[in-house]
Amino acid sequence: MKKNIILLLSMVLIVGLVAGCSGKNTDPNKKAILALSFGTSYSDTRALTIEATVDAIRAEYPDYDVKMAFTSQTVINILLERDNIEIDNLKDALDKLKKEHYSEVIVQSLHIIPGEEFNVAKEELVEYQDSFDKLVIGNPLLNTHEDYEKVILALESQMPALAENEAVVFMGHGTHHPANSTYSALDYMLKQEGYNNVYIGTVEGYPLLDVIIDDLKEKNIEKITLMPLMLVAGDHANNDMAGDEEDSWKTVLKKEGFSVETYLHGLGENDGVRALFIEHLDEAIYAEEVAE
Ligand code: CO
């Protein structure tokens, strides 16, 4: 009996020492998923897209505490000052999880392409590797060739049936980052799969709208539906795509003689898109086990 108690005490001591040496003070029962998006200051679309995706993740992973963080400090600041809503950036969110002794943290990128936002997030995780027993990040929406195929099916579900003189033009964000080529790759695959009148443009990268207008005219397109290729239908969708200003896509296309419809729903409202984010999350959670 006495022997057992001594054995137990020494085991407790050893476990304590090991935990102390690693510098970690983690609780194996505390696991979190951090849904990381650019964010939006538009609350209606935020609820329908980002928060709805977070809810879908919560339903899928009952063993995890699911939290939300934004990569845009500008959006975070606007929400705090204007609406008194507090949302963490990635570092703040990780600091809190560390303080609360989480052992496992899975960050899921809700970005569309593996661009700047995603890669900066990946780099930020490096400093936190020692703070958790497991810290990984799930890929954004468009990563592998299979992702593109799944995204095309998801887009199909929200597109109208197109007559020969009708087209859909998606507005992607666009970036100076090399991942800007994602947009053209998706456009190419759409054409390969028979969506000849579906185009991917960008608001801040390549291709801009003027490149697409030339193609639309060549094909004698008369009617266009504009859709955001972004998680949310926020500032870019409401203003740059569907706004009444001189330089919005809607205004420019109307001036060029097209009739224009606008679809103001972010990809976060699309079931197929949410399902693909959850697939990526699953891959992030089980990646290590598969690799071993
Ligand atoms: Co922007």
CSV table of N, CA, C and O in Angstrom, one decimal, residues 40-106:
chain,number,residue,atom,x,y,z
A,40,THR,N,-15.7,41.3,-42.3
A,40,THR,CA,-16.5,42.3,-43.0
A,40,THR,C,-17.1,43.2,-41.9
A,40,THR,O,-17.5,42.7,-40.9
A,41,SER,N,-17.3,44.5,-42.3
A,41,SER,CA,-18.0,45.4,-41.4
A,41,SER,C,-19.5,45.4,-41.7
A,41,SER,O,-20.2,46.1,-41.0
A,42,TYR,N,-19.9,44.7,-42.7
A,42,TYR,CA,-21.3,44.6,-43.0
A,42,TYR,C,-22.0,43.5,-42.2
A,42,TYR,O,-21.7,42.3,-42.4
A,43,SER,N,-22.8,43.9,-41.2
A,43,SER,CA,-23.3,42.8,-40.3
A,43,SER,C,-24.3,41.8,-40.9
A,43,SER,O,-24.3,40.7,-40.5
A,44,ASP,N,-25.1,42.3,-41.9
A,44,ASP,CA,-26.1,41.3,-42.4
A,44,ASP,C,-25.4,40.2,-43.1
A,44,ASP,O,-25.7,39.0,-42.8
A,45,THR,N,-24.4,40.5,-44.0
A,45,THR,CA,-23.7,39.5,-44.7
A,45,THR,C,-22.8,38.7,-43.7
A,45,THR,O,-22.6,37.5,-43.9
A,46,ARG,N,-22.3,39.3,-42.7
A,46,ARG,CA,-21.4,38.6,-41.8
A,46,ARG,C,-22.2,37.5,-41.1
A,46,ARG,O,-21.7,36.4,-41.0
A,47,ALA,N,-23.5,37.7,-40.7
A,47,ALA,CA,-24.3,36.7,-40.1
A,47,ALA,C,-24.6,35.6,-41.1
A,47,ALA,O,-24.5,34.4,-40.7
A,48,LEU,N,-24.9,35.9,-42.3
A,48,LEU,CA,-25.3,34.9,-43.3
A,48,LEU,C,-24.1,34.1,-43.8
A,48,LEU,O,-24.3,33.0,-44.4
A,49,THR,N,-22.9,34.6,-43.7
A,49,THR,CA,-21.7,33.9,-44.4
A,49,THR,C,-20.7,33.4,-43.3
A,49,THR,O,-20.7,32.2,-43.1
A,50,ILE,N,-20.0,34.4,-42.7
A,50,ILE,CA,-19.0,34.0,-41.7
A,50,ILE,C,-19.6,33.3,-40.5
A,50,ILE,O,-19.2,32.1,-40.1
A,51,GLU,N,-20.6,33.9,-39.9
A,51,GLU,CA,-21.2,33.3,-38.7
A,51,GLU,C,-21.9,32.0,-39.0
A,51,GLU,O,-21.9,31.1,-38.2
A,52,ALA,N,-22.5,31.9,-40.1
A,52,ALA,CA,-23.2,30.7,-40.5
A,52,ALA,C,-22.2,29.6,-40.8
A,52,ALA,O,-22.5,28.4,-40.4
A,53,THR,N,-21.0,29.9,-41.3
A,53,THR,CA,-20.0,28.9,-41.5
A,53,THR,C,-19.5,28.4,-40.2
A,53,THR,O,-19.2,27.3,-40.0
A,54,VAL,N,-19.3,29.4,-39.3
A,54,VAL,CA,-18.8,29.0,-37.9
A,54,VAL,C,-19.9,28.1,-37.2
A,54,VAL,O,-19.5,27.1,-36.6
A,55,ASP,N,-21.1,28.4,-37.4
A,55,ASP,CA,-22.2,27.5,-36.9
A,55,ASP,C,-22.1,26.1,-37.5
A,55,ASP,O,-22.3,25.1,-36.8
A,56,ALA,N,-21.9,26.1,-38.8
A,56,ALA,CA,-21.8,24.8,-39.5
A,56,ALA,C,-20.6,24.0,-38.9
A,56,ALA,O,-20.7,22.8,-38.7
A,57,ILE,N,-19.5,24.7,-38.6
A,57,ILE,CA,-18.3,24.0,-38.1
A,57,ILE,C,-18.6,23.5,-36.7
A,57,ILE,O,-18.3,22.4,-36.3
A,58,ARG,N,-19.3,24.3,-35.9
A,58,ARG,CA,-19.7,24.0,-34.5
A,58,ARG,C,-20.6,22.7,-34.5
A,58,ARG,O,-20.4,21.8,-33.7
A,59,ALA,N,-21.5,22.6,-35.4
A,59,ALA,CA,-22.4,21.5,-35.5
A,59,ALA,C,-21.6,20.2,-35.9
A,59,ALA,O,-21.9,19.1,-35.4
A,60,GLU,N,-20.5,20.4,-36.7
A,60,GLU,CA,-19.7,19.2,-37.1
A,60,GLU,C,-18.7,18.7,-36.1
A,60,GLU,O,-18.4,17.6,-36.1
A,61,TYR,N,-18.3,19.6,-35.2
A,61,TYR,CA,-17.2,19.3,-34.3
A,61,TYR,C,-17.6,19.6,-32.9
A,61,TYR,O,-17.1,20.6,-32.3
A,62,PRO,N,-18.5,18.8,-32.3
A,62,PRO,CA,-19.0,19.1,-30.9
A,62,PRO,C,-17.9,19.1,-29.8
A,62,PRO,O,-18.1,19.7,-28.8
A,63,ASP,N,-16.8,18.4,-30.1
A,63,ASP,CA,-15.7,18.3,-29.1
A,63,ASP,C,-14.8,19.5,-29.0
A,63,ASP,O,-14.0,19.6,-28.2
A,64,TYR,N,-15.0,20.4,-30.0
A,64,TYR,CA,-14.1,21.6,-30.1
A,64,TYR,C,-14.9,22.8,-29.7
A,64,TYR,O,-16.1,23.0,-30.0
A,65,ASP,N,-14.2,23.8,-29.1
A,65,ASP,CA,-14.8,25.1,-28.9
A,65,ASP,C,-14.5,25.9,-30.2
A,65,ASP,O,-13.3,25.9,-30.6
A,66,VAL,N,-15.5,26.4,-30.8
A,66,VAL,CA,-15.2,27.0,-32.1
A,66,VAL,C,-15.3,28.5,-31.9
A,66,VAL,O,-16.3,29.1,-31.4
A,67,LYS,N,-14.2,29.2,-32.3
A,67,LYS,CA,-14.1,30.6,-32.2
A,67,LYS,C,-13.8,31.3,-33.5
A,67,LYS,O,-13.5,30.6,-34.5
A,68,MET,N,-13.9,32.6,-33.5
A,68,MET,CA,-13.8,33.3,-34.8
A,68,MET,C,-12.7,34.4,-34.7
A,68,MET,O,-12.6,35.1,-33.6
A,69,ALA,N,-11.9,34.6,-35.7
A,69,ALA,CA,-11.0,35.7,-35.7
A,69,ALA,C,-10.9,36.3,-37.1
A,69,ALA,O,-11.2,35.6,-38.1
A,70,PHE,N,-10.5,37.5,-37.3
A,70,PHE,CA,-10.4,38.2,-38.6
A,70,PHE,C,-8.9,38.5,-38.8
A,70,PHE,O,-8.2,38.8,-37.9
A,71,THR,N,-8.6,38.5,-40.1
A,71,THR,CA,-7.2,39.0,-40.5
A,71,THR,C,-7.2,40.5,-40.8
A,71,THR,O,-6.1,41.1,-40.8
A,72,SER,N,-8.3,41.1,-41.0
A,72,SER,CA,-8.3,42.5,-41.3
A,72,SER,C,-8.4,43.4,-40.1
A,72,SER,O,-9.5,43.5,-39.5
A,73,GLN,N,-7.3,44.0,-39.7
A,73,GLN,CA,-7.3,44.9,-38.5
A,73,GLN,C,-8.2,46.1,-38.8
A,73,GLN,O,-8.9,46.6,-37.8
A,74,THR,N,-8.3,46.5,-40.0
A,74,THR,CA,-9.2,47.7,-40.3
A,74,THR,C,-10.7,47.3,-40.0
A,74,THR,O,-11.4,48.1,-39.4
A,75,VAL,N,-11.1,46.1,-40.4
A,75,VAL,CA,-12.5,45.6,-40.1
A,75,VAL,C,-12.6,45.5,-38.6
A,75,VAL,O,-13.7,45.9,-38.0
A,76,ILE,N,-11.7,44.9,-37.9
A,76,ILE,CA,-11.7,44.8,-36.5
A,76,ILE,C,-11.9,46.1,-35.8
A,76,ILE,O,-12.8,46.3,-34.9
A,77,ASN,N,-11.1,47.1,-36.2
A,77,ASN,CA,-11.2,48.5,-35.6
A,77,ASN,C,-12.6,49.1,-35.9
A,77,ASN,O,-13.1,49.7,-35.0
A,78,ILE,N,-13.1,49.0,-37.1
A,78,ILE,CA,-14.4,49.6,-37.4
A,78,ILE,C,-15.5,49.0,-36.5
A,78,ILE,O,-16.3,49.7,-35.9
A,79,LEU,N,-15.4,47.6,-36.4
A,79,LEU,CA,-16.5,47.0,-35.6
A,79,LEU,C,-16.4,47.4,-34.1
A,79,LEU,O,-17.5,47.5,-33.5
A,80,LEU,N,-15.2,47.6,-33.6
A,80,LEU,CA,-15.1,47.9,-32.2
A,80,LEU,C,-15.6,49.4,-32.0
A,80,LEU,O,-16.4,49.6,-31.1
A,81,GLU,N,-15.1,50.3,-32.9
A,81,GLU,CA,-15.5,51.7,-32.7
A,81,GLU,C,-16.9,52.0,-33.0
A,81,GLU,O,-17.6,52.7,-32.3
A,82,ARG,N,-17.4,51.4,-34.1
A,82,ARG,CA,-18.8,51.7,-34.6
A,82,ARG,C,-19.9,50.9,-33.9
A,82,ARG,O,-20.9,51.4,-33.5
A,83,ASP,N,-19.6,49.6,-33.7
A,83,ASP,CA,-20.7,48.7,-33.2
A,83,ASP,C,-20.4,48.1,-31.8
A,83,ASP,O,-21.2,47.3,-31.3
A,84,ASN,N,-19.2,48.5,-31.3
A,84,ASN,CA,-18.8,47.9,-30.0
A,84,ASN,C,-18.8,46.4,-30.0
A,84,ASN,O,-19.1,45.7,-29.0
A,85,ILE,N,-18.4,45.8,-31.2
A,85,ILE,CA,-18.2,44.4,-31.3
A,85,ILE,C,-16.7,44.1,-31.3
A,85,ILE,O,-16.0,44.7,-32.0
A,86,GLU,N,-16.4,43.2,-30.3
A,86,GLU,CA,-15.0,42.8,-30.2
A,86,GLU,C,-14.6,41.5,-30.9
A,86,GLU,O,-15.2,40.5,-30.6
A,87,ILE,N,-13.8,41.6,-31.9
A,87,ILE,CA,-13.3,40.4,-32.6
A,87,ILE,C,-11.8,40.4,-32.6
A,87,ILE,O,-11.2,41.4,-32.8
A,88,ASP,N,-11.2,39.2,-32.4
A,88,ASP,CA,-9.8,39.1,-32.2
A,88,ASP,C,-9.1,39.0,-33.6
A,88,ASP,O,-9.7,38.5,-34.5
A,89,ASN,N,-7.9,39.5,-33.7
A,89,ASN,CA,-7.0,39.1,-34.8
A,89,ASN,C,-6.4,37.8,-34.4
A,89,ASN,O,-6.6,37.3,-33.3
A,90,LEU,N,-5.6,37.2,-35.3
A,90,LEU,CA,-5.1,35.9,-35.1
A,90,LEU,C,-4.2,35.8,-33.8
A,90,LEU,O,-4.4,34.9,-33.0
A,91,LYS,N,-3.3,36.8,-33.6
A,91,LYS,CA,-2.4,36.8,-32.5
A,91,LYS,C,-3.2,36.9,-31.2
A,91,LYS,O,-2.9,36.1,-30.2
A,92,ASP,N,-4.1,37.8,-31.1
A,92,ASP,CA,-4.9,38.0,-29.9
A,92,ASP,C,-5.7,36.7,-29.6
A,92,ASP,O,-5.8,36.3,-28.4
A,93,ALA,N,-6.2,36.1,-30.6
A,93,ALA,CA,-7.0,34.8,-30.4
A,93,ALA,C,-6.1,33.7,-29.8
A,93,ALA,O,-6.5,33.0,-28.9
A,94,LEU,N,-4.9,33.6,-30.4
A,94,LEU,CA,-4.0,32.6,-30.0
A,94,LEU,C,-3.5,32.8,-28.6
A,94,LEU,O,-3.3,31.9,-27.8
A,95,ASP,N,-3.2,34.1,-28.3
A,95,ASP,CA,-2.8,34.5,-26.9
A,95,ASP,C,-3.8,34.1,-25.9
A,95,ASP,O,-3.5,33.5,-24.8
A,96,LYS,N,-5.1,34.3,-26.2
A,96,LYS,CA,-6.2,34.0,-25.3
A,96,LYS,C,-6.3,32.4,-25.1
A,96,LYS,O,-6.4,31.9,-24.0
A,97,LEU,N,-6.2,31.7,-26.2
A,97,LEU,CA,-6.2,30.2,-26.1
A,97,LEU,C,-5.1,29.7,-25.3
A,97,LEU,O,-5.2,28.7,-24.6
A,98,LYS,N,-3.9,30.3,-25.4
A,98,LYS,CA,-2.8,29.9,-24.7
A,98,LYS,C,-3.0,30.1,-23.2
A,98,LYS,O,-2.7,29.3,-22.4
A,99,LYS,N,-3.5,31.3,-22.9
A,99,LYS,CA,-3.8,31.7,-21.5
A,99,LYS,C,-4.8,30.7,-20.9
A,99,LYS,O,-4.8,30.4,-19.7
A,100,GLU,N,-5.7,30.2,-21.7
A,100,GLU,CA,-6.8,29.4,-21.2
A,100,GLU,C,-6.4,27.9,-21.3
A,100,GLU,O,-7.2,27.0,-21.1
A,101,HIS,N,-5.1,27.6,-21.6
A,101,HIS,CA,-4.5,26.3,-21.5
A,101,HIS,C,-5.0,25.3,-22.5
A,101,HIS,O,-5.1,24.1,-22.3
A,102,TYR,N,-5.4,25.8,-23.7
A,102,TYR,CA,-5.9,24.9,-24.7
A,102,TYR,C,-4.7,24.0,-25.2
A,102,TYR,O,-3.6,24.5,-25.3
A,103,SER,N,-4.9,22.7,-25.5
A,103,SER,CA,-3.8,21.9,-25.9
A,103,SER,C,-3.8,21.8,-27.4
A,103,SER,O,-2.7,21.6,-28.0
A,104,GLU,N,-5.0,21.8,-28.0
A,104,GLU,CA,-5.0,21.7,-29.5
A,104,GLU,C,-5.8,22.8,-30.1
A,104,GLU,O,-6.9,23.2,-29.7
A,105,VAL,N,-5.2,23.4,-31.1
A,105,VAL,CA,-5.8,24.5,-31.8
A,105,VAL,C,-5.7,24.3,-33.3
A,105,VAL,O,-4.6,24.1,-33.9
A,106,ILE,N,-6.9,24.2,-34.0
A,106,ILE,CA,-6.9,24.1,-35.4
A,106,ILE,C,-7.4,25.4,-36.0
A,106,ILE,O,-8.6,25.8,-35.7
